[in-house]
C-alpha positions as YAML, in Angstrom:
chain: A
units: angstrom
residues:
- id: 1
  name: MET
  ca: [-19.83, -2.70, 22.15]
- id: 2
  name: LYS
  ca: [-16.18, -2.75, 22.91]
- id: 3
  name: ARG
  ca: [-14.51, 0.60, 23.27]
- id: 4
  name: LEU
  ca: [-11.51, 1.32, 21.11]
- id: 5
  name: ALA
  ca: [-9.34, 2.76, 23.87]
- id: 6
  name: ILE
  ca: [-8.84, 3.56, 27.51]
- id: 7
  name: LEU
  ca: [-8.30, 7.26, 28.15]
- id: 8
  name: ILE
  ca: [-5.35, 7.91, 30.42]
- id: 9
  name: THR
  ca: [-6.07, 11.31, 31.96]
- id: 10
  name: ALA
  ca: [-2.55, 12.64, 32.41]
- id: 11
  name: LEU
  ca: [-1.13, 11.77, 29.01]
- id: 12
  name: ILE
  ca: [-4.32, 11.44, 26.92]
- id: 13
  name: ILE
  ca: [-3.01, 8.18, 25.48]
- id: 14
  name: ILE
  ca: [-5.11, 5.62, 23.70]
- id: 15
  name: LEU
  ca: [-3.57, 2.19, 24.08]
- id: 16
  name: VAL
  ca: [-5.24, -0.78, 22.52]
- id: 17
  name: GLY
  ca: [-4.03, -4.15, 21.34]
- id: 18
  name: CYS
  ca: [-5.09, -6.85, 18.92]
- id: 19
  name: ASN
  ca: [-5.03, -9.48, 21.68]
- id: 20
  name: ALA
  ca: [-2.54, -11.98, 20.32]
- id: 21
  name: THR
  ca: [1.00, -13.10, 20.99]
- id: 22
  name: THR
  ca: [4.04, -11.80, 19.21]
- id: 23
  name: GLU
  ca: [5.46, -14.05, 16.52]
- id: 24
  name: PRO
  ca: [9.26, -14.45, 16.26]
- id: 25
  name: THR
  ca: [11.26, -12.48, 13.71]
- id: 26
  name: THR
  ca: [14.85, -12.68, 12.59]
- id: 27
  name: GLU
  ca: [17.46, -9.97, 12.22]
- id: 28
  name: ALA
  ca: [18.71, -9.24, 8.72]
- id: 29
  name: THR
  ca: [19.95, -6.37, 6.63]
- id: 30
  name: GLN
  ca: [18.39, -6.33, 3.20]
- id: 31
  name: PRO
  ca: [16.16, -9.18, 1.94]
- id: 32
  name: THR
  ca: [18.13, -11.37, -0.46]
- id: 33
  name: SER
  ca: [15.83, -14.33, -1.07]
- id: 34
  name: GLU
  ca: [15.00, -13.71, -4.72]
- id: 35
  name: THR
  ca: [14.96, -16.64, -7.10]
- id: 36
  name: THR
  ca: [17.57, -15.11, -9.38]
- id: 37
  name: THR
  ca: [20.07, -12.27, -9.33]
- id: 38
  name: GLN
  ca: [18.48, -8.98, -10.31]
- id: 39
  name: VAL
  ca: [19.55, -7.49, -13.63]
- id: 40
  name: ALA
  ca: [22.51, -5.17, -13.07]
- id: 41
  name: THR
  ca: [22.83, -3.43, -16.40]
- id: 42
  name: THR
  ca: [19.96, -1.52, -17.91]
- id: 43
  name: THR
  ca: [19.74, 1.84, -19.58]
- id: 44
  name: GLU
  ca: [18.71, 4.86, -17.56]
- id: 45
  name: GLN
  ca: [15.91, 6.87, -19.11]
- id: 46
  name: THR
  ca: [16.49, 10.59, -19.35]
- id: 47
  name: THR
  ca: [12.86, 11.69, -19.22]
- id: 48
  name: THR
  ca: [12.13, 13.66, -16.06]
- id: 49
  name: GLN
  ca: [8.73, 13.37, -14.50]
- id: 50
  name: THR
  ca: [7.23, 16.72, -13.58]
- id: 51
  name: THR
  ca: [3.63, 15.87, -12.83]
- id: 52
  name: THR
  ca: [1.45, 12.89, -12.05]
- id: 53
  name: GLU
  ca: [-0.52, 11.84, -15.11]
- id: 54
  name: VAL
  ca: [-4.21, 11.03, -15.03]
- id: 55
  name: ALA
  ca: [-5.28, 8.13, -17.23]
- id: 56
  name: THR
  ca: [-5.81, 9.52, -20.72]
- id: 57
  name: THR
  ca: [-9.44, 9.90, -21.67]
- id: 58
  name: THR
  ca: [-11.96, 12.44, -22.96]
- id: 59
  name: VAL
  ca: [-14.08, 13.74, -20.10]
- id: 60
  name: ALA
  ca: [-17.18, 15.87, -20.28]
- id: 61
  name: GLU
  ca: [-17.46, 19.04, -18.23]
- id: 62
  name: THR
  ca: [-17.61, 18.09, -14.56]
- id: 63
  name: THR
  ca: [-20.46, 18.89, -12.22]
- id: 64
  name: ALA
  ca: [-20.23, 21.57, -9.56]
- id: 65
  name: ASP
  ca: [-19.77, 18.93, -6.86]
- id: 66
  name: PRO
  ca: [-16.49, 17.01, -7.43]
- id: 67
  name: ASN
  ca: [-17.83, 14.15, -5.28]
- id: 68
  name: ILE
  ca: [-20.72, 13.46, -7.66]
- id: 69
  name: PRO
  ca: [-19.92, 11.83, -11.02]
- id: 70
  name: GLY
  ca: [-20.68, 13.92, -14.07]
- id: 71
  name: GLU
  ca: [-21.08, 12.75, -17.64]
- id: 72
  name: GLY
  ca: [-18.34, 10.26, -18.48]
- id: 73
  name: GLU
  ca: [-17.44, 9.75, -14.82]
- id: 74
  name: VAL
  ca: [-18.04, 7.03, -12.22]
- id: 75
  name: TYR
  ca: [-16.99, 6.19, -8.69]
- id: 76
  name: SER
  ca: [-13.70, 4.32, -8.32]
- id: 77
  name: ALA
  ca: [-14.11, 0.73, -7.14]
- id: 78
  name: ILE
  ca: [-10.77, 1.03, -5.33]
- id: 79
  name: ASN
  ca: [-11.18, 4.16, -3.20]
- id: 80
  name: GLY
  ca: [-14.60, 5.60, -4.05]
- id: 81
  name: THR
  ca: [-13.41, 8.83, -5.69]
- id: 82
  name: VAL
  ca: [-14.86, 10.24, -8.90]
- id: 83
  name: ILE
  ca: [-12.79, 9.14, -11.90]
- id: 84
  name: PRO
  ca: [-13.24, 8.91, -15.69]
- id: 85
  name: GLU
  ca: [-15.16, 5.89, -16.94]
- id: 86
  name: ALA
  ca: [-12.17, 4.93, -19.07]
- id: 87
  name: SER
  ca: [-9.93, 4.81, -15.99]
- id: 88
  name: ALA
  ca: [-12.42, 2.68, -14.07]
- id: 89
  name: ALA
  ca: [-12.64, 0.23, -16.98]
- id: 90
  name: GLN
  ca: [-8.89, -0.37, -17.20]
- id: 91
  name: ARG
  ca: [-7.24, -3.18, -15.27]
- id: 92
  name: PRO
  ca: [-5.42, -1.86, -12.17]
- id: 93
  name: LEU
  ca: [-1.64, -1.95, -11.87]
- id: 94
  name: ALA
  ca: [-0.14, -3.28, -8.62]
- id: 95
  name: VAL
  ca: [3.56, -2.52, -8.15]
- id: 96
  name: MET
  ca: [5.95, -3.85, -5.50]
- id: 97
  name: MET
  ca: [7.96, -0.90, -4.20]
- id: 98
  name: ASP
  ca: [11.23, -0.99, -2.30]
- id: 99
  name: ASN
  ca: [11.39, 0.54, 1.18]
- id: 100
  name: PHE
  ca: [15.00, -0.27, 2.05]
- id: 101
  name: TYR
  ca: [16.66, 2.87, 3.38]
- id: 102
  name: ALA
  ca: [18.82, 3.16, 0.25]
- id: 103
  name: ALA
  ca: [15.71, 3.16, -1.95]
- id: 104
  name: ARG
  ca: [14.08, 6.21, -0.38]
- id: 105
  name: PRO
  ca: [12.46, 8.48, -1.35]
- id: 106
  name: GLN
  ca: [10.13, 6.63, -3.71]
- id: 107
  name: ALA
  ca: [8.45, 7.93, -6.85]
- id: 108
  name: GLY
  ca: [4.74, 7.48, -7.48]
- id: 109
  name: LEU
  ca: [3.30, 6.58, -4.08]
- id: 110
  name: ASN
  ca: [1.10, 9.67, -3.93]
- id: 111
  name: ALA
  ca: [-0.46, 8.75, -7.28]
- id: 112
  name: ALA
  ca: [-1.64, 5.36, -6.00]
- id: 113
  name: ASP
  ca: [-5.30, 4.79, -5.18]
- id: 114
  name: ILE
  ca: [-4.33, 2.51, -2.30]
- id: 115
  name: VAL
  ca: [-0.98, 1.58, -0.73]
- id: 116
  name: TYR
  ca: [-0.17, -1.48, 1.40]
- id: 117
  name: GLU
  ca: [2.79, -1.71, 3.78]
- id: 118
  name: ALA
  ca: [3.87, -5.02, 5.31]
- id: 119
  name: TYR
  ca: [6.92, -6.78, 6.69]
- id: 120
  name: VAL
  ca: [9.50, -8.62, 4.65]
- id: 121
  name: GLU
  ca: [12.42, -10.52, 6.15]
- id: 122
  name: GLY
  ca: [14.76, -8.60, 8.44]
- id: 123
  name: ARG
  ca: [11.88, -6.74, 10.12]
- id: 124
  name: ILE
  ca: [11.88, -4.10, 7.42]
- id: 125
  name: THR
  ca: [8.90, -3.31, 5.19]
- id: 126
  name: ARG
  ca: [7.87, -3.15, 1.56]
- id: 127
  name: TYR
  ca: [5.02, -1.42, -0.25]
- id: 128
  name: MET
  ca: [2.50, -2.52, -2.81]
- id: 129
  name: ALA
  ca: [0.93, 0.44, -4.59]
- id: 130
  name: VAL
  ca: [-2.21, 0.00, -6.71]
- id: 131
  name: PHE
  ca: [-2.79, 2.45, -9.58]
- id: 132
  name: GLN
  ca: [-5.88, 2.96, -11.69]
- id: 133
  name: SER
  ca: [-7.20, 6.53, -11.61]
- id: 134
  name: HIS
  ca: [-3.73, 8.10, -11.95]
- id: 135
  name: LEU
  ca: [-0.87, 6.58, -13.93]
- id: 136
  name: PRO
  ca: [2.48, 8.20, -12.98]
- id: 137
  name: GLU
  ca: [5.34, 8.68, -15.41]
- id: 138
  name: LEU
  ca: [7.85, 7.31, -12.91]
- id: 139
  name: ILE
  ca: [7.36, 4.50, -10.39]
- id: 140
  name: GLY
  ca: [10.04, 3.06, -8.14]
- id: 141
  name: PRO
  ca: [12.28, 1.77, -6.95]
- id: 142
  name: ILE
  ca: [10.55, -1.53, -7.76]
- id: 143
  name: ARG
  ca: [11.49, -4.66, -5.85]
- id: 144
  name: SER
  ca: [10.71, -8.35, -5.51]
- id: 145
  name: SER
  ca: [7.54, -10.26, -4.73]
- id: 146
  name: ARG
  ca: [6.38, -12.18, -1.66]
- id: 147
  name: PRO
  ca: [3.51, -14.73, -1.50]
- id: 148
  name: TYR
  ca: [1.23, -12.75, 0.82]
- id: 149
  name: TYR
  ca: [1.42, -9.71, -1.45]
- id: 150
  name: LEU
  ca: [0.10, -11.83, -4.32]
- id: 151
  name: ARG
  ca: [-3.08, -12.46, -2.35]
- id: 152
  name: LEU
  ca: [-3.54, -8.72, -1.96]
- id: 153
  name: ALA
  ca: [-2.86, -7.98, -5.63]
- id: 154
  name: MET
  ca: [-5.38, -10.61, -6.70]
- id: 155
  name: GLU
  ca: [-8.12, -8.70, -4.86]
- id: 156
  name: TYR
  ca: [-7.88, -6.15, -7.68]
- id: 157
  name: ASP
  ca: [-7.29, -8.63, -10.52]
- id: 158
  name: ALA
  ca: [-4.30, -6.39, -11.21]
- id: 159
  name: TYR
  ca: [-1.33, -6.45, -13.51]
- id: 160
  name: TYR
  ca: [1.40, -7.40, -11.04]
- id: 161
  name: ALA
  ca: [4.74, -5.60, -11.48]
- id: 162
  name: HIS
  ca: [7.84, -6.72, -9.56]
- id: 163
  name: VAL
  ca: [11.51, -7.62, -9.99]
- id: 164
  name: GLY
  ca: [11.92, -11.30, -9.21]
- id: 165
  name: GLY
  ca: [10.75, -12.70, -5.91]
- id: 166
  name: SER
  ca: [11.04, -15.49, -3.39]
- id: 167
  name: MET
  ca: [10.90, -19.01, -4.80]
- id: 168
  name: GLN
  ca: [7.39, -19.57, -3.43]
- id: 169
  name: ALA
  ca: [6.16, -16.25, -4.81]
- id: 170
  name: MET
  ca: [7.49, -17.01, -8.29]
- id: 171
  name: THR
  ca: [5.86, -20.45, -8.21]
- id: 172
  name: ASP
  ca: [2.57, -18.98, -7.04]
- id: 173
  name: ILE
  ca: [2.56, -16.34, -9.79]
- id: 174
  name: ILE
  ca: [2.60, -19.14, -12.37]
- id: 175
  name: ASN
  ca: [0.14, -21.39, -10.56]
- id: 176
  name: PHE
  ca: [-2.31, -18.53, -9.91]
- id: 177
  name: GLN
  ca: [-2.08, -17.43, -13.57]
- id: 178
  name: MET
  ca: [-1.44, -13.83, -12.61]
- id: 179
  name: ALA
  ca: [-0.93, -11.03, -15.13]
- id: 180
  name: ASP
  ca: [2.80, -11.03, -14.43]
- id: 181
  name: VAL
  ca: [5.08, -8.10, -15.31]
- id: 182
  name: ASP
  ca: [8.53, -9.15, -14.09]
- id: 183
  name: GLY
  ca: [11.56, -6.90, -14.39]
- id: 184
  name: LEU
  ca: [13.78, -9.95, -14.75]
- id: 185
  name: ALA
  ca: [12.01, -10.96, -17.95]
- id: 186
  name: SER
  ca: [10.68, -7.83, -19.61]
- id: 187
  name: GLY
  ca: [13.82, -5.99, -20.70]
- id: 188
  name: LYS
  ca: [15.25, -2.48, -20.43]
- id: 189
  name: ASP
  ca: [12.40, -0.81, -22.30]
- id: 190
  name: THR
  ca: [10.04, -1.78, -19.48]
- id: 191
  name: PHE
  ca: [12.28, -1.44, -16.41]
- id: 192
  name: TRP
  ca: [15.49, 0.55, -16.09]
- id: 193
  name: ARG
  ca: [18.03, 1.47, -13.45]
- id: 194
  name: LYS
  ca: [18.62, 5.07, -12.44]
- id: 195
  name: LYS
  ca: [22.15, 6.08, -11.52]
- id: 196
  name: HIS
  ca: [21.36, 8.26, -8.49]
- id: 197
  name: LYS
  ca: [20.78, 5.11, -6.40]
- id: 198
  name: LYS
  ca: [22.71, 1.86, -6.17]
- id: 199
  name: ILE
  ca: [21.79, -1.66, -7.27]
- id: 200
  name: PRO
  ca: [19.48, -3.33, -6.25]
- id: 201
  name: ASN
  ca: [17.58, -0.29, -4.95]
- id: 202
  name: ASN
  ca: [17.38, 1.65, -8.21]
- id: 203
  name: MET
  ca: [15.00, -0.18, -10.58]
- id: 204
  name: TYR
  ca: [12.29, 2.08, -12.02]
- id: 205
  name: ALA
  ca: [9.55, 1.95, -14.63]
- id: 206
  name: SER
  ca: [6.64, 4.01, -15.86]
- id: 207
  name: SER
  ca: [3.01, 3.01, -15.77]
- id: 208
  name: GLU
  ca: [3.04, 3.29, -19.56]
- id: 209
  name: SER
  ca: [5.99, 0.90, -19.95]
- id: 210
  name: LEU
  ca: [4.51, -1.63, -17.53]
- id: 211
  name: ILE
  ca: [1.09, -1.65, -19.19]
- id: 212
  name: ALA
  ca: [2.71, -1.81, -22.64]
- id: 213
  name: TRP
  ca: [4.54, -4.98, -21.60]
- id: 214
  name: ALA
  ca: [1.30, -6.42, -20.24]
- id: 215
  name: ASN
  ca: [-0.38, -5.67, -23.58]
- id: 216
  name: ARG
  ca: [2.41, -7.44, -25.45]
- id: 217
  name: ARG
  ca: [1.72, -10.45, -23.25]
- id: 218
  name: LYS
  ca: [-1.93, -10.34, -24.39]
- id: 219
  name: TYR
  ca: [-3.30, -10.05, -20.86]
- id: 220
  name: ARG
  ca: [-6.92, -9.06, -20.47]
- id: 221
  name: THR
  ca: [-7.20, -5.27, -20.21]
- id: 222
  name: GLU
  ca: [-10.57, -4.70, -18.56]
- id: 223
  name: ALA
  ca: [-11.08, -4.46, -14.80]
- id: 224
  name: LYS
  ca: [-12.91, -7.29, -13.02]
- id: 225
  name: PHE
  ca: [-13.10, -6.91, -9.24]
- id: 226
  name: ASP
  ca: [-15.63, -6.03, -6.56]
- id: 227
  name: SER
  ca: [-15.79, -2.63, -4.87]
- id: 228
  name: TRP
  ca: [-15.78, -1.88, -1.19]
- id: 229
  name: LYS
  ca: [-18.62, 0.19, 0.21]
- id: 230
  name: PHE
  ca: [-18.07, 3.96, 0.16]
- id: 231
  name: GLY
  ca: [-20.40, 6.77, 1.17]
- id: 232
  name: ASP
  ca: [-21.08, 9.88, 3.22]
- id: 233
  name: ASP
  ca: [-22.15, 7.80, 6.23]
- id: 234
  name: TYR
  ca: [-18.68, 6.30, 6.66]
- id: 235
  name: GLY
  ca: [-17.13, 5.14, 9.92]
- id: 236
  name: ALA
  ca: [-19.14, 4.54, 13.10]
- id: 237
  name: GLN
  ca: [-20.76, 6.53, 15.88]
- id: 238
  name: ASP
  ca: [-18.45, 5.23, 18.62]
- id: 239
  name: ALA
  ca: [-15.32, 6.82, 17.10]
- id: 240
  name: GLU
  ca: [-12.78, 8.37, 19.46]
- id: 241
  name: LYS
  ca: [-10.32, 11.12, 18.72]
- id: 242
  name: LEU
  ca: [-6.93, 9.97, 17.45]
- id: 243
  name: THR
  ca: [-5.01, 12.55, 15.48]
- id: 244
  name: GLY
  ca: [-1.54, 11.02, 15.30]
- id: 245
  name: PHE
  ca: [0.14, 7.64, 15.65]
- id: 246
  name: GLU
  ca: [3.28, 5.68, 14.79]
- id: 247
  name: ILE
  ca: [4.00, 2.05, 13.95]
- id: 248
  name: THR
  ca: [7.33, 0.65, 15.10]
- id: 249
  name: TYR
  ca: [8.09, -2.03, 12.54]
- id: 250
  name: ARG
  ca: [11.74, -2.06, 13.58]
- id: 251
  name: GLN
  ca: [13.31, -0.11, 16.40]
- id: 252
  name: GLY
  ca: [16.77, 1.11, 15.49]
- id: 253
  name: LYS
  ca: [19.44, 2.19, 17.93]
- id: 254
  name: GLY
  ca: [18.32, 5.77, 17.41]
- id: 255
  name: GLU
  ca: [16.32, 7.94, 15.03]
- id: 256
  name: ASN
  ca: [19.41, 8.29, 12.84]
- id: 257
  name: ASP
  ca: [19.84, 4.50, 12.60]
- id: 258
  name: LYS
  ca: [19.24, 3.56, 8.96]
- id: 259
  name: PHE
  ca: [17.35, 0.46, 10.14]
- id: 260
  name: HIS
  ca: [14.88, 2.53, 12.15]
- id: 261
  name: TYR
  ca: [11.47, 1.77, 10.57]
- id: 262
  name: VAL
  ca: [8.86, 3.90, 12.34]
- id: 263
  name: PRO
  ca: [6.26, 5.32, 9.94]
- id: 264
  name: GLY
  ca: [3.33, 7.37, 11.18]
- id: 265
  name: PHE
  ca: [0.55, 9.76, 10.24]
- id: 266
  name: ASP
  ca: [-0.56, 13.10, 11.67]
- id: 267
  name: TYR
  ca: [-4.06, 14.33, 10.92]
- id: 268
  name: ASP
  ca: [-4.17, 17.78, 9.34]
- id: 269
  name: GLU
  ca: [-7.53, 19.31, 10.20]
- id: 270
  name: LYS
  ca: [-7.26, 22.06, 7.59]
- id: 271
  name: SER
  ca: [-6.86, 19.69, 4.63]
- id: 272
  name: GLY
  ca: [-8.69, 16.75, 6.19]
- id: 273
  name: LYS
  ca: [-5.78, 14.47, 5.28]
- id: 274
  name: TYR
  ca: [-3.33, 12.29, 7.18]
- id: 275
  name: LEU
  ca: [0.23, 13.43, 6.46]
- id: 276
  name: ARG
  ca: [2.77, 10.63, 6.45]
- id: 277
  name: LYS
  ca: [6.02, 10.72, 8.38]
- id: 278
  name: LEU
  ca: [8.94, 8.35, 8.68]
- id: 279
  name: ASN
  ca: [11.13, 8.31, 11.77]
- id: 280
  name: GLY
  ca: [9.58, 11.60, 12.82]
- id: 281
  name: GLU
  ca: [10.27, 13.44, 9.55]
- id: 282
  name: ALA
  ca: [7.92, 14.40, 6.73]
- id: 283
  name: TYR
  ca: [7.89, 11.64, 4.09]
- id: 284
  name: LEU
  ca: [8.10, 13.17, 0.60]
- id: 285
  name: ASP
  ca: [7.56, 11.89, -2.92]
- id: 286
  name: GLU
  ca: [10.82, 11.67, -4.85]
- id: 287
  name: VAL
  ca: [9.55, 13.55, -7.91]
- id: 288
  name: THR
  ca: [6.91, 16.00, -6.72]
- id: 289
  name: GLU
  ca: [8.54, 16.54, -3.30]
- id: 290
  name: GLU
  ca: [5.04, 16.66, -1.83]
- id: 291
  name: GLN
  ca: [4.37, 14.98, 1.49]
- id: 292
  name: LEU
  ca: [2.73, 11.56, 1.22]
- id: 293
  name: TYR
  ca: [-0.81, 11.48, 2.55]
- id: 294
  name: ALA
  ca: [-3.92, 9.39, 3.06]
- id: 295
  name: ASP
  ca: [-7.58, 10.31, 3.34]
- id: 296
  name: SER
  ca: [-8.19, 7.30, 5.57]
- id: 297
  name: ILE
  ca: [-6.11, 4.49, 7.04]
- id: 298
  name: ILE
  ca: [-6.78, 0.83, 7.74]
- id: 299
  name: ILE
  ca: [-4.61, -0.90, 10.33]
- id: 300
  name: GLN
  ca: [-4.97, -4.64, 9.79]
- id: 301
  name: CYS
  ca: [-3.64, -7.07, 12.39]
- id: 302
  name: ALA
  ca: [-2.50, -10.35, 10.82]
- id: 303
  name: LYS
  ca: [-0.62, -13.36, 12.14]
- id: 304
  name: THR
  ca: [3.02, -13.17, 11.08]
- id: 305
  name: ARG
  ca: [5.63, -15.89, 11.45]
- id: 306
  name: VAL
  ca: [9.11, -16.81, 10.22]
- id: 307
  name: ILE
  ca: [9.05, -19.93, 8.05]
- id: 308
  name: ASP
  ca: [12.70, -20.69, 7.23]
- id: 309
  name: SER
  ca: [16.33, -19.99, 8.08]
- id: 310
  name: TYR
  ca: [16.45, -17.09, 5.62]
- id: 311
  name: GLY
  ca: [13.88, -15.24, 7.69]
- id: 312
  name: ARG
  ca: [11.16, -15.46, 5.05]
- id: 313
  name: LEU
  ca: [7.72, -14.71, 6.43]
- id: 314
  name: ALA
  ca: [4.19, -15.98, 6.19]
- id: 315
  name: ILE
  ca: [1.57, -13.30, 6.80]
- id: 316
  name: ASP
  ca: [-1.99, -14.60, 7.04]
- id: 317
  name: VAL
  ca: [-3.87, -12.14, 4.84]
- id: 318
  name: VAL
  ca: [-6.40, -14.88, 4.04]
- id: 319
  name: GLY
  ca: [-8.40, -15.50, 7.20]
- id: 320
  name: SER
  ca: [-9.74, -13.04, 9.74]
- id: 321
  name: GLY
  ca: [-8.61, -10.69, 12.46]
- id: 322
  name: LYS
  ca: [-8.98, -7.33, 14.14]
- id: 323
  name: GLY
  ca: [-7.83, -3.85, 13.30]
- id: 324
  name: TYR
  ca: [-8.64, -0.14, 13.28]
- id: 325
  name: TYR
  ca: [-10.05, 2.38, 10.85]
- id: 326
  name: LEU
  ca: [-8.87, 5.99, 11.03]
- id: 327
  name: TYR
  ca: [-10.66, 8.88, 9.34]
- id: 328
  name: ASP
  ca: [-11.30, 12.59, 10.04]
- id: 329
  name: GLY
  ca: [-8.99, 12.55, 13.07]
- id: 330
  name: VAL
  ca: [-10.83, 9.71, 14.84]
- id: 331
  name: ALA
  ca: [-10.48, 5.94, 15.06]
- id: 332
  name: ILE
  ca: [-12.76, 2.94, 15.51]
- id: 333
  name: PRO
  ca: [-12.13, -0.76, 16.14]
- id: 334
  name: ILE
  ca: [-12.89, -3.04, 13.20]
- id: 335
  name: THR
  ca: [-12.64, -6.67, 12.17]
- id: 336
  name: TRP
  ca: [-11.62, -8.09, 8.81]
- id: 337
  name: LYS
  ca: [-12.22, -11.27, 6.85]
- id: 338
  name: LYS
  ca: [-10.85, -12.65, 3.59]
- id: 339
  name: ASP
  ca: [-12.22, -16.03, 2.53]
- id: 340
  name: ALA
  ca: [-9.97, -16.87, -0.43]
- id: 341
  name: ARG
  ca: [-6.95, -15.46, -2.21]
- id: 342
  name: ARG
  ca: [-8.98, -13.85, -5.02]
- id: 343
  name: GLU
  ca: [-11.69, -12.52, -2.71]
- id: 344
  name: ARG
  ca: [-11.74, -8.94, -1.42]
- id: 345
  name: THR
  ca: [-10.85, -8.36, 2.21]
- id: 346
  name: ARG
  ca: [-14.06, -7.30, 3.94]
- id: 347
  name: TYR
  ca: [-14.05, -4.93, 6.90]
- id: 348
  name: TYR
  ca: [-16.70, -4.66, 9.62]
- id: 349
  name: THR
  ca: [-17.55, -2.34, 12.49]
- id: 350
  name: ALA
  ca: [-17.57, -3.54, 16.10]
- id: 351
  name: ASP
  ca: [-21.32, -4.16, 15.68]
- id: 352
  name: GLY
  ca: [-20.68, -6.51, 12.76]
- id: 353
  name: ASP
  ca: [-21.97, -4.16, 10.07]
- id: 354
  name: ALA
  ca: [-20.11, -3.78, 6.78]
- id: 355
  name: LEU
  ca: [-17.70, -0.87, 7.15]
- id: 356
  name: VAL
  ca: [-18.53, 2.15, 5.00]
- id: 357
  name: LEU
  ca: [-15.27, 3.80, 3.91]
- id: 358
  name: LYS
  ca: [-14.51, 7.44, 3.30]
- id: 359
  name: ARG
  ca: [-13.85, 8.31, -0.33]
- id: 360
  name: GLY
  ca: [-10.20, 9.04, -1.04]
- id: 361
  name: LYS
  ca: [-6.68, 7.65, -0.95]
- id: 362
  name: ILE
  ca: [-6.27, 4.70, 1.44]
- id: 363
  name: TRP
  ca: [-3.20, 3.35, 3.20]
- id: 364
  name: VAL
  ca: [-3.36, -0.17, 4.65]
- id: 365
  name: GLN
  ca: [-0.82, -0.92, 7.37]
- id: 366
  name: LEU
  ca: [-0.38, -4.66, 8.02]
- id: 367
  name: VAL
  ca: [0.85, -5.22, 11.57]
- id: 368
  name: LYS
  ca: [1.26, -8.11, 13.99]
- id: 369
  name: PRO
  ca: [-1.61, -9.16, 16.27]
- id: 370
  name: ASP
  ca: [-0.03, -7.58, 19.35]
- id: 371
  name: PHE
  ca: [0.09, -4.10, 17.80]
- id: 372
  name: GLU
  ca: [-0.75, -1.22, 20.14]
- id: 373
  name: LEU
  ca: [-2.28, 1.96, 18.73]
- id: 374
  name: VAL
  ca: [-1.01, 4.99, 20.64]
- id: 375
  name: GLN
  ca: [-2.39, 8.52, 20.47]
- id: 376
  name: LYS
  ca: [0.57, 10.85, 20.18]
- id: 377
  name: GLY
  ca: [-1.36, 13.99, 21.10]
- id: 378
  name: GLU
  ca: [-0.82, 17.41, 19.65]
...
């Protein structure tokens, strides 16, 4: 069995790579390769979100153990937590969320069951948040689509919310017959701009407004996707301690450079959660002002390449590769495989066994094959 890391005695640094060459990237400011200009005039809603809403349903009295479903409850197929049956039956909502510096902080990320982060052009990143068990009143800023994100959204057979997209992404949405919820077509009652941020980094919606539009489009409402494997025997026996790390998506000229894109997580032993940071600072939700967190983290190495003069990217999320799984302050090497665009990505331990995941909120960080995982230490 391969070891995850080489211990360096003096610095206690774990340094491992995904054993591949770096693909070229291009410099840019903000991605501009949408198929049409984003709507500039919409009405700002005045409703203020105060709490994150759970999907509305009638639930029987829960059992003493919150990790065991009671009457009217089941395990989530997305992250393995206990949720109402009505929530599990509803089609998930996948939302493209802006991560340009002018868009931060975002609203709704902590309510997502799983969050993906990947490159877009200009060596900056964008999120896709998937909601099912909790449906927030405010989500955003919402931004445009990219083809590789479609292949992730289709894993959940999700309603797909975005504001425009690259030409290829918009073509694929039609060809793949996705449950499309596009801010360029749905009107101001579904998406709206908030005045505290500037166009194009200020488009918001609510889960209710997005699902209402999907219902008007007569999309199927029930969930149809496979679950990963969750359980108490998660992870692997060869795990090594790793309590903090960073990912340098783009190195700015300094920590105060607005194009400095260095997210990271620190494991909090008391809560058992990974607390998210950005450029060394706590990363907070726009509405709740709570620090973003994950219960476990998947780092997925995928081939990434520039495909045109605009700096548009192809990220091979269909295929196979290596990666890491982080949970309970430790990390293990893993591999991944996705056979087709609608298939779930499957993760495996170094021994080739199906990876059992810890129940709870998951963040998936898509990185290049030459990524190096570094233990920051405490």
